[in-house]
Short mmCIF file of N, CA and C and ligand atoms in Angstrom, two decimals:
data_model
loop_
_atom_site.label_atom_id
_atom_site.label_comp_id
_atom_site.label_asym_id
_atom_site.label_seq_id
_atom_site.Cartn_x
_atom_site.Cartn_y
_atom_site.Cartn_z
N MET A 1 4.06 2.39 85.06
CA MET A 1 2.71 1.92 84.79
C MET A 1 1.76 3.14 84.78
N GLN A 2 0.65 2.96 84.03
CA GLN A 2 -0.30 4.06 84.00
C GLN A 2 -1.12 4.10 85.29
N ILE A 3 -1.17 5.30 85.93
CA ILE A 3 -1.82 5.43 87.19
C ILE A 3 -3.19 6.12 87.05
N TYR A 4 -3.26 7.00 86.02
CA TYR A 4 -4.48 7.85 85.90
C TYR A 4 -4.56 8.40 84.50
N LYS A 5 -5.81 8.44 83.94
CA LYS A 5 -5.99 9.13 82.64
C LYS A 5 -7.40 9.64 82.56
N THR A 6 -7.57 10.95 82.45
CA THR A 6 -8.90 11.57 82.33
C THR A 6 -8.77 12.88 81.57
N GLU A 7 -9.87 13.31 80.93
CA GLU A 7 -9.95 14.67 80.36
C GLU A 7 -10.55 15.65 81.40
N HIS A 8 -9.94 16.81 81.48
CA HIS A 8 -10.42 17.79 82.42
C HIS A 8 -10.51 19.18 81.84
N THR A 9 -11.54 19.95 82.20
CA THR A 9 -11.54 21.36 81.90
C THR A 9 -10.47 22.00 82.85
N GLU A 10 -10.17 23.26 82.59
CA GLU A 10 -9.18 23.95 83.44
C GLU A 10 -9.57 23.92 84.91
N GLN A 11 -10.85 24.16 85.17
CA GLN A 11 -11.33 24.18 86.57
C GLN A 11 -11.20 22.79 87.18
N GLU A 12 -11.66 21.79 86.42
CA GLU A 12 -11.58 20.43 86.97
C GLU A 12 -10.13 20.00 87.19
N MET A 13 -9.27 20.43 86.28
CA MET A 13 -7.85 20.08 86.41
C MET A 13 -7.26 20.65 87.71
N CYS A 14 -7.64 21.90 88.00
CA CYS A 14 -7.10 22.55 89.16
C CYS A 14 -7.59 21.90 90.45
N VAL A 15 -8.85 21.41 90.44
CA VAL A 15 -9.35 20.67 91.62
C VAL A 15 -8.59 19.38 91.76
N PHE A 16 -8.37 18.67 90.67
CA PHE A 16 -7.62 17.44 90.68
C PHE A 16 -6.18 17.69 91.18
N ALA A 17 -5.56 18.77 90.77
CA ALA A 17 -4.20 19.13 91.18
C ALA A 17 -4.09 19.28 92.67
N VAL A 18 -5.16 19.85 93.28
CA VAL A 18 -5.18 20.00 94.77
C VAL A 18 -5.25 18.64 95.44
N HIS A 19 -6.01 17.72 94.91
CA HIS A 19 -6.11 16.36 95.43
C HIS A 19 -4.67 15.72 95.37
N LEU A 20 -3.99 15.89 94.28
CA LEU A 20 -2.65 15.37 94.14
C LEU A 20 -1.70 16.02 95.12
N ALA A 21 -1.83 17.34 95.27
CA ALA A 21 -0.89 18.09 96.18
C ALA A 21 -1.02 17.55 97.62
N LYS A 22 -2.23 17.08 97.99
CA LYS A 22 -2.41 16.61 99.37
C LYS A 22 -1.66 15.29 99.59
N LEU A 23 -1.28 14.62 98.56
CA LEU A 23 -0.57 13.33 98.69
C LEU A 23 0.93 13.47 98.60
N LEU A 24 1.45 14.68 98.44
CA LEU A 24 2.88 14.83 98.19
C LEU A 24 3.66 14.84 99.50
N LYS A 25 4.96 14.51 99.41
CA LYS A 25 5.87 14.53 100.57
C LYS A 25 7.27 14.89 100.12
N PRO A 26 8.14 15.25 101.05
CA PRO A 26 9.49 15.68 100.72
C PRO A 26 10.26 14.71 99.80
N SER A 27 11.00 15.24 98.93
CA SER A 27 11.78 14.50 97.91
C SER A 27 11.02 13.98 96.72
N ASP A 28 9.72 14.29 96.65
CA ASP A 28 8.98 13.94 95.46
C ASP A 28 9.41 14.75 94.26
N CYS A 29 9.47 14.07 93.12
CA CYS A 29 9.86 14.77 91.86
C CYS A 29 8.79 14.56 90.81
N LEU A 30 8.10 15.63 90.41
CA LEU A 30 7.00 15.50 89.48
C LEU A 30 7.43 16.15 88.14
N CYS A 31 7.42 15.38 87.06
CA CYS A 31 7.85 15.84 85.74
C CYS A 31 6.63 16.09 84.89
N PHE A 32 6.53 17.32 84.36
CA PHE A 32 5.37 17.69 83.52
C PHE A 32 5.76 17.74 82.05
N HIS A 33 5.16 16.86 81.27
CA HIS A 33 5.37 16.80 79.81
C HIS A 33 4.21 17.42 79.08
N GLY A 34 4.43 17.96 77.91
CA GLY A 34 3.35 18.51 77.13
C GLY A 34 3.83 19.73 76.34
N ASN A 35 3.22 19.99 75.21
CA ASN A 35 3.67 21.04 74.35
C ASN A 35 3.46 22.45 74.98
N LEU A 36 3.95 23.48 74.30
CA LEU A 36 3.70 24.83 74.74
C LEU A 36 2.22 25.05 74.92
N GLY A 37 1.81 25.57 76.04
CA GLY A 37 0.38 25.85 76.30
C GLY A 37 -0.46 24.61 76.69
N ALA A 38 0.19 23.51 77.03
CA ALA A 38 -0.53 22.28 77.36
C ALA A 38 -1.26 22.44 78.74
N GLY A 39 -0.74 23.33 79.61
CA GLY A 39 -1.38 23.52 80.89
C GLY A 39 -0.47 23.12 82.08
N LYS A 40 0.83 22.97 81.81
CA LYS A 40 1.78 22.52 82.86
C LYS A 40 1.82 23.53 84.02
N THR A 41 1.98 24.82 83.65
CA THR A 41 2.09 25.84 84.70
C THR A 41 0.75 25.94 85.48
N THR A 42 -0.33 25.87 84.76
CA THR A 42 -1.65 25.95 85.40
C THR A 42 -1.85 24.86 86.44
N PHE A 43 -1.44 23.67 86.11
CA PHE A 43 -1.53 22.50 87.00
C PHE A 43 -0.65 22.73 88.21
N ILE A 44 0.60 23.11 88.03
CA ILE A 44 1.55 23.31 89.11
C ILE A 44 1.07 24.46 90.03
N ARG A 45 0.60 25.51 89.35
CA ARG A 45 0.14 26.69 90.12
C ARG A 45 -0.94 26.28 91.14
N ALA A 46 -1.88 25.47 90.67
CA ALA A 46 -2.95 25.04 91.54
C ALA A 46 -2.43 24.26 92.78
N MET A 47 -1.38 23.45 92.55
CA MET A 47 -0.82 22.73 93.65
C MET A 47 -0.12 23.63 94.65
N ILE A 48 0.66 24.59 94.10
CA ILE A 48 1.42 25.49 94.93
C ILE A 48 0.46 26.37 95.75
N GLN A 49 -0.63 26.86 95.10
CA GLN A 49 -1.53 27.74 95.82
C GLN A 49 -2.22 26.98 96.93
N HIS A 50 -2.35 25.66 96.79
CA HIS A 50 -2.94 24.90 97.89
C HIS A 50 -1.93 24.72 99.02
N LEU A 51 -0.67 24.54 98.73
CA LEU A 51 0.34 24.26 99.73
C LEU A 51 0.95 25.49 100.38
N VAL A 52 0.82 26.67 99.73
CA VAL A 52 1.43 27.89 100.23
C VAL A 52 0.40 29.01 100.16
N GLN A 53 0.36 29.86 101.14
CA GLN A 53 -0.50 31.00 101.08
C GLN A 53 0.13 32.11 100.26
N VAL A 54 0.00 32.04 99.01
CA VAL A 54 0.52 33.10 98.09
C VAL A 54 -0.56 33.57 97.12
N GLU A 55 -0.52 34.87 96.84
CA GLU A 55 -1.51 35.44 95.95
C GLU A 55 -1.22 35.01 94.50
N THR A 56 0.05 35.20 94.12
CA THR A 56 0.41 34.90 92.71
C THR A 56 1.52 33.86 92.62
N VAL A 57 1.42 33.03 91.63
CA VAL A 57 2.46 32.00 91.39
C VAL A 57 2.90 32.26 89.92
N PRO A 58 3.99 33.06 89.77
CA PRO A 58 4.41 33.39 88.42
C PRO A 58 5.02 32.19 87.70
N SER A 59 4.87 32.16 86.37
CA SER A 59 5.52 31.10 85.56
C SER A 59 7.01 31.36 85.60
N PRO A 60 7.80 30.31 85.83
CA PRO A 60 9.28 30.51 85.81
C PRO A 60 9.85 30.53 84.39
N THR A 61 9.10 31.01 83.43
CA THR A 61 9.53 31.01 82.02
C THR A 61 10.87 31.69 81.87
N PHE A 62 11.05 32.84 82.56
CA PHE A 62 12.30 33.58 82.40
C PHE A 62 13.20 33.43 83.56
N THR A 63 12.67 33.25 84.78
CA THR A 63 13.56 33.07 85.94
C THR A 63 14.11 31.66 86.00
N LEU A 64 13.46 30.71 85.30
CA LEU A 64 13.77 29.26 85.24
C LEU A 64 13.46 28.52 86.52
N VAL A 65 13.45 29.20 87.66
CA VAL A 65 13.01 28.54 88.90
C VAL A 65 12.36 29.49 89.85
N GLN A 66 11.39 29.02 90.58
CA GLN A 66 10.70 29.77 91.65
C GLN A 66 10.64 28.84 92.87
N THR A 67 10.95 29.36 94.05
CA THR A 67 10.86 28.48 95.23
C THR A 67 9.85 29.02 96.24
N TYR A 68 9.30 28.15 97.04
CA TYR A 68 8.26 28.51 98.01
C TYR A 68 8.47 27.69 99.28
N ASP A 69 8.29 28.30 100.46
CA ASP A 69 8.28 27.52 101.70
C ASP A 69 6.88 27.07 102.00
N SER A 70 6.73 25.77 102.20
CA SER A 70 5.42 25.21 102.53
C SER A 70 5.54 24.35 103.83
N LEU A 71 4.39 24.00 104.35
CA LEU A 71 4.43 23.18 105.61
C LEU A 71 5.02 21.81 105.35
N ILE A 72 4.97 21.36 104.10
CA ILE A 72 5.58 20.01 103.86
C ILE A 72 7.01 20.09 103.26
N GLY A 73 7.58 21.28 103.27
CA GLY A 73 8.95 21.44 102.79
C GLY A 73 9.02 22.49 101.71
N GLN A 74 10.28 22.68 101.20
CA GLN A 74 10.46 23.71 100.17
C GLN A 74 9.96 23.20 98.82
N LEU A 75 9.25 24.03 98.09
CA LEU A 75 8.75 23.66 96.76
C LEU A 75 9.65 24.34 95.73
N TRP A 76 10.02 23.57 94.71
CA TRP A 76 10.87 24.09 93.61
C TRP A 76 10.12 23.90 92.31
N HIS A 77 9.84 25.05 91.66
CA HIS A 77 9.10 25.03 90.35
C HIS A 77 10.11 25.39 89.27
N PHE A 78 10.52 24.44 88.52
CA PHE A 78 11.44 24.66 87.43
C PHE A 78 10.79 24.72 86.08
N ASP A 79 11.24 25.62 85.16
CA ASP A 79 10.86 25.56 83.77
C ASP A 79 12.15 25.50 83.00
N LEU A 80 12.45 24.30 82.46
CA LEU A 80 13.77 24.07 81.82
C LEU A 80 13.79 24.34 80.33
N TYR A 81 12.69 24.94 79.82
CA TYR A 81 12.58 25.12 78.35
C TYR A 81 13.80 25.86 77.76
N ARG A 82 14.30 26.85 78.53
CA ARG A 82 15.33 27.73 78.05
C ARG A 82 16.76 27.24 78.40
N ILE A 83 16.97 26.18 79.14
CA ILE A 83 18.34 25.79 79.44
C ILE A 83 18.94 25.11 78.22
N LYS A 84 20.22 25.32 77.98
CA LYS A 84 20.86 24.77 76.80
C LYS A 84 21.65 23.49 77.15
N GLN A 85 22.23 23.46 78.38
CA GLN A 85 22.95 22.31 78.81
C GLN A 85 22.31 21.81 80.11
N PRO A 86 22.17 20.53 80.30
CA PRO A 86 21.55 20.00 81.53
C PRO A 86 22.26 20.52 82.78
N GLU A 87 23.62 20.71 82.62
CA GLU A 87 24.39 21.12 83.81
C GLU A 87 24.03 22.50 84.31
N GLU A 88 23.31 23.32 83.52
CA GLU A 88 22.84 24.61 84.00
C GLU A 88 21.93 24.50 85.20
N LEU A 89 21.35 23.30 85.35
CA LEU A 89 20.51 23.04 86.50
C LEU A 89 21.19 23.39 87.82
N TYR A 90 22.46 23.09 87.85
CA TYR A 90 23.21 23.29 89.12
C TYR A 90 23.37 24.74 89.47
N GLU A 91 23.24 25.65 88.45
CA GLU A 91 23.26 27.13 88.73
C GLU A 91 21.91 27.59 89.26
N LEU A 92 20.92 26.70 89.23
CA LEU A 92 19.58 27.07 89.69
C LEU A 92 19.25 26.54 91.06
N GLY A 93 20.26 26.04 91.78
CA GLY A 93 20.04 25.51 93.12
C GLY A 93 19.56 24.10 93.15
N PHE A 94 19.85 23.37 92.09
CA PHE A 94 19.34 21.99 91.96
C PHE A 94 19.77 21.10 93.06
N GLU A 95 21.02 21.22 93.51
CA GLU A 95 21.49 20.31 94.61
C GLU A 95 20.76 20.55 95.88
N GLU A 96 20.47 21.84 96.18
CA GLU A 96 19.72 22.18 97.35
C GLU A 96 18.24 21.64 97.20
N ALA A 97 17.76 21.71 95.99
CA ALA A 97 16.41 21.15 95.76
C ALA A 97 16.32 19.67 96.01
N LEU A 98 17.39 18.95 95.63
CA LEU A 98 17.40 17.52 95.82
C LEU A 98 17.48 17.10 97.32
N ALA A 99 17.92 18.03 98.18
CA ALA A 99 18.08 17.73 99.59
C ALA A 99 16.73 17.91 100.27
N GLY A 100 15.72 17.15 99.88
CA GLY A 100 14.50 17.09 100.61
C GLY A 100 13.41 18.03 100.07
N GLY A 101 13.65 18.74 98.99
CA GLY A 101 12.66 19.59 98.38
C GLY A 101 11.58 18.77 97.62
N ILE A 102 10.54 19.45 97.25
CA ILE A 102 9.53 18.82 96.35
C ILE A 102 9.70 19.53 95.02
N LEU A 103 9.91 18.75 93.95
CA LEU A 103 10.26 19.33 92.65
C LEU A 103 9.09 19.19 91.68
N PHE A 104 8.76 20.35 91.01
CA PHE A 104 7.78 20.39 89.92
C PHE A 104 8.56 20.87 88.71
N ILE A 105 8.66 20.02 87.66
CA ILE A 105 9.57 20.37 86.59
C ILE A 105 8.85 20.38 85.23
N GLU A 106 8.82 21.58 84.60
CA GLU A 106 8.35 21.67 83.21
C GLU A 106 9.51 21.45 82.29
N TRP A 107 9.30 20.81 81.17
CA TRP A 107 10.30 20.45 80.17
C TRP A 107 11.46 19.62 80.83
N PRO A 108 11.12 18.55 81.48
CA PRO A 108 12.12 17.73 82.18
C PRO A 108 13.13 17.08 81.25
N ASP A 109 12.77 16.90 79.95
CA ASP A 109 13.66 16.26 79.00
C ASP A 109 14.94 17.07 78.87
N HIS A 110 14.85 18.39 79.12
CA HIS A 110 16.05 19.25 78.93
C HIS A 110 17.10 19.00 80.06
N ALA A 111 16.71 18.25 81.09
CA ALA A 111 17.63 17.94 82.17
C ALA A 111 18.37 16.59 81.88
N LYS A 112 18.00 15.95 80.81
CA LYS A 112 18.55 14.63 80.45
C LYS A 112 18.60 13.70 81.68
N GLY A 113 19.76 13.14 82.00
CA GLY A 113 19.79 12.11 83.07
C GLY A 113 19.99 12.69 84.47
N LEU A 114 19.90 14.00 84.66
CA LEU A 114 20.27 14.55 85.96
C LEU A 114 19.14 14.48 87.02
N LEU A 115 17.96 14.17 86.62
CA LEU A 115 16.85 14.11 87.59
C LEU A 115 16.90 12.93 88.46
N PRO A 116 16.33 12.97 89.68
CA PRO A 116 16.30 11.78 90.52
C PRO A 116 15.42 10.69 89.97
N VAL A 117 15.69 9.45 90.36
CA VAL A 117 14.87 8.33 89.85
C VAL A 117 13.53 8.35 90.56
N ASN A 118 12.66 7.48 90.16
CA ASN A 118 11.28 7.36 90.78
C ASN A 118 10.50 8.66 90.63
N GLN A 119 10.62 9.24 89.48
CA GLN A 119 9.82 10.44 89.24
C GLN A 119 8.38 10.05 88.93
N LEU A 120 7.45 10.98 89.23
CA LEU A 120 6.08 10.84 88.73
C LEU A 120 6.04 11.60 87.40
N GLN A 121 5.51 11.01 86.39
CA GLN A 121 5.43 11.61 85.07
C GLN A 121 3.97 12.05 84.79
N LEU A 122 3.80 13.31 84.50
CA LEU A 122 2.48 13.80 84.14
C LEU A 122 2.51 14.33 82.69
N HIS A 123 1.65 13.72 81.87
CA HIS A 123 1.59 14.11 80.42
C HIS A 123 0.30 14.88 80.18
N LEU A 124 0.45 16.09 79.69
CA LEU A 124 -0.71 16.95 79.42
C LEU A 124 -0.83 17.16 77.90
N ASP A 125 -2.06 16.93 77.39
CA ASP A 125 -2.25 17.08 75.95
C ASP A 125 -3.60 17.79 75.69
N HIS A 126 -3.67 18.55 74.59
CA HIS A 126 -4.97 19.11 74.21
C HIS A 126 -5.93 17.95 73.93
N ALA A 127 -7.17 18.00 74.44
CA ALA A 127 -8.15 17.00 74.12
C ALA A 127 -8.57 17.14 72.67
N PRO A 128 -8.96 16.04 71.99
CA PRO A 128 -9.25 16.11 70.58
C PRO A 128 -10.35 17.09 70.20
N LYS A 129 -11.40 17.19 70.95
CA LYS A 129 -12.55 18.05 70.54
C LYS A 129 -12.69 19.25 71.45
N GLU A 130 -12.98 19.03 72.70
CA GLU A 130 -13.36 20.14 73.58
C GLU A 130 -12.14 20.93 74.11
N GLU A 131 -12.40 22.06 74.70
CA GLU A 131 -11.37 22.89 75.33
C GLU A 131 -11.01 22.27 76.67
N LYS A 132 -10.49 21.07 76.60
CA LYS A 132 -10.03 20.37 77.80
C LYS A 132 -8.61 19.88 77.59
N ARG A 133 -8.09 19.24 78.60
CA ARG A 133 -6.77 18.58 78.47
C ARG A 133 -6.90 17.14 78.92
N VAL A 134 -6.17 16.28 78.18
CA VAL A 134 -6.05 14.89 78.65
C VAL A 134 -4.85 14.84 79.57
N ILE A 135 -5.09 14.32 80.78
CA ILE A 135 -4.02 14.19 81.77
C ILE A 135 -3.74 12.74 81.96
N LYS A 136 -2.50 12.34 81.69
CA LYS A 136 -2.10 10.95 81.86
C LYS A 136 -0.95 10.94 82.90
N ILE A 137 -1.05 10.10 83.85
CA ILE A 137 0.02 10.01 84.91
C ILE A 137 0.59 8.64 84.94
N THR A 138 1.92 8.54 84.93
CA THR A 138 2.57 7.28 85.00
C THR A 138 3.68 7.34 86.12
N GLY A 139 3.90 6.20 86.67
CA GLY A 139 4.91 6.09 87.73
C GLY A 139 5.11 4.61 88.16
N ASP A 140 5.94 4.35 89.09
CA ASP A 140 6.22 2.95 89.52
C ASP A 140 5.10 2.51 90.50
N ALA A 141 5.27 1.27 90.94
CA ALA A 141 4.25 0.69 91.81
C ALA A 141 4.03 1.42 93.11
N VAL A 142 5.14 1.98 93.65
CA VAL A 142 5.10 2.76 94.90
C VAL A 142 4.21 3.97 94.67
N TRP A 143 4.40 4.68 93.56
CA TRP A 143 3.57 5.83 93.25
C TRP A 143 2.15 5.39 93.03
N ALA A 144 1.93 4.27 92.33
CA ALA A 144 0.54 3.83 92.07
C ALA A 144 -0.19 3.61 93.37
N ASN A 145 0.46 3.03 94.41
CA ASN A 145 -0.14 2.79 95.66
C ASN A 145 -0.47 4.09 96.37
N ARG A 146 0.53 4.98 96.33
CA ARG A 146 0.30 6.28 97.01
C ARG A 146 -0.85 7.07 96.40
N LEU A 147 -0.97 6.97 95.06
CA LEU A 147 -1.95 7.83 94.35
C LEU A 147 -3.29 7.11 94.13
N ALA A 148 -3.41 5.94 94.68
CA ALA A 148 -4.71 5.19 94.48
C ALA A 148 -5.93 6.09 94.81
N PRO A 149 -5.85 6.91 95.90
CA PRO A 149 -7.04 7.71 96.18
C PRO A 149 -7.45 8.69 95.05
N LEU A 150 -6.55 8.97 94.16
CA LEU A 150 -6.91 9.91 93.07
C LEU A 150 -7.94 9.33 92.10
N ASN A 151 -8.05 8.00 92.01
CA ASN A 151 -8.98 7.46 91.06
C ASN A 151 -10.45 7.64 91.51
N GLN A 152 -10.64 8.18 92.70
CA GLN A 152 -12.00 8.58 93.09
C GLN A 152 -12.38 9.92 92.52
N HIS A 153 -11.43 10.63 91.87
CA HIS A 153 -11.72 11.98 91.39
C HIS A 153 -11.74 12.05 89.89
N1 ATP B 1 -7.33 21.76 81.49
C1 ATP B 1 -7.37 22.85 80.71
N2 ATP B 1 -8.41 23.00 79.88
C2 ATP B 1 -8.48 24.09 79.09
N3 ATP B 1 -7.53 25.08 79.06
C3 ATP B 1 -6.51 25.01 79.86
C4 ATP B 1 -6.37 23.90 80.73
N4 ATP B 1 -5.22 24.03 81.44
C5 ATP B 1 -4.65 25.16 81.01
N5 ATP B 1 -5.42 25.81 80.11
C6 ATP B 1 -5.14 27.06 79.38
O1 ATP B 1 -4.02 26.80 78.55
C7 ATP B 1 -3.17 28.01 78.46
C8 ATP B 1 -1.72 27.62 78.64
O2 ATP B 1 -1.55 27.10 79.94
P1 ATP B 1 -0.11 27.05 80.63
O3 ATP B 1 0.62 28.34 80.61
O4 ATP B 1 -0.35 26.39 81.99
O5 ATP B 1 0.71 26.04 79.68
P2 ATP B 1 2.19 25.44 79.84
O6 ATP B 1 2.09 24.01 79.46
O7 ATP B 1 2.79 25.81 81.13
O8 ATP B 1 2.98 26.24 78.65
P3 ATP B 1 4.54 26.51 78.46
O9 ATP B 1 5.12 25.26 77.80
O10 ATP B 1 4.55 27.68 77.55
O11 ATP B 1 5.15 26.77 79.79
C9 ATP B 1 -3.72 28.95 79.49
O12 ATP B 1 -4.41 29.98 78.79
C10 ATP B 1 -4.62 28.17 80.36
O13 ATP B 1 -5.76 28.99 80.80
MG1 MG B 2 4.59 26.78 81.60
#
């Protein structure tokens, strides 16, 4: 079901991402959809910088995965654009990630059926006119309940 849909500037989107980060807990899997340059890394970076005291959050474009220790558990930031077979996920520590980590995944379609169920889906798109992005979030009823506070933002 649709949980949230709004247009945001980059700054607004990063503030929103922090509100979402505050609602996360271990074993959450967040899938980020959107074309090249849609803002997936920017959104995830804002969440990670809220949850971890780090200066820089590099894009995992080439490393494919970056991990961080946070107070709410280990964070796993995957960019699957470059994987050719879904099974390559296992070479990136995927099983360890599934054991209680919080997963942020760019290009989740490249993982085919290997991702855990009950994912939160975030769709980022260029807004039709302004330099903004349309952010649409979908998930099941459990996610909708958990994320209800977001609709105040
Ligand atoms: N909400 C926004 N409004 C306007 N510009 C944005 C917004 N979010 C991100 N941008 C800009 O879009 C550009 C691309 O962002 P980003 O690298 O996060 O995209 P991406 O979806 O991760 O791309 P890729 O698929 O290549 O990994 C950056 O220059 C960033 O500053
Ligand atoms: Mg990216």
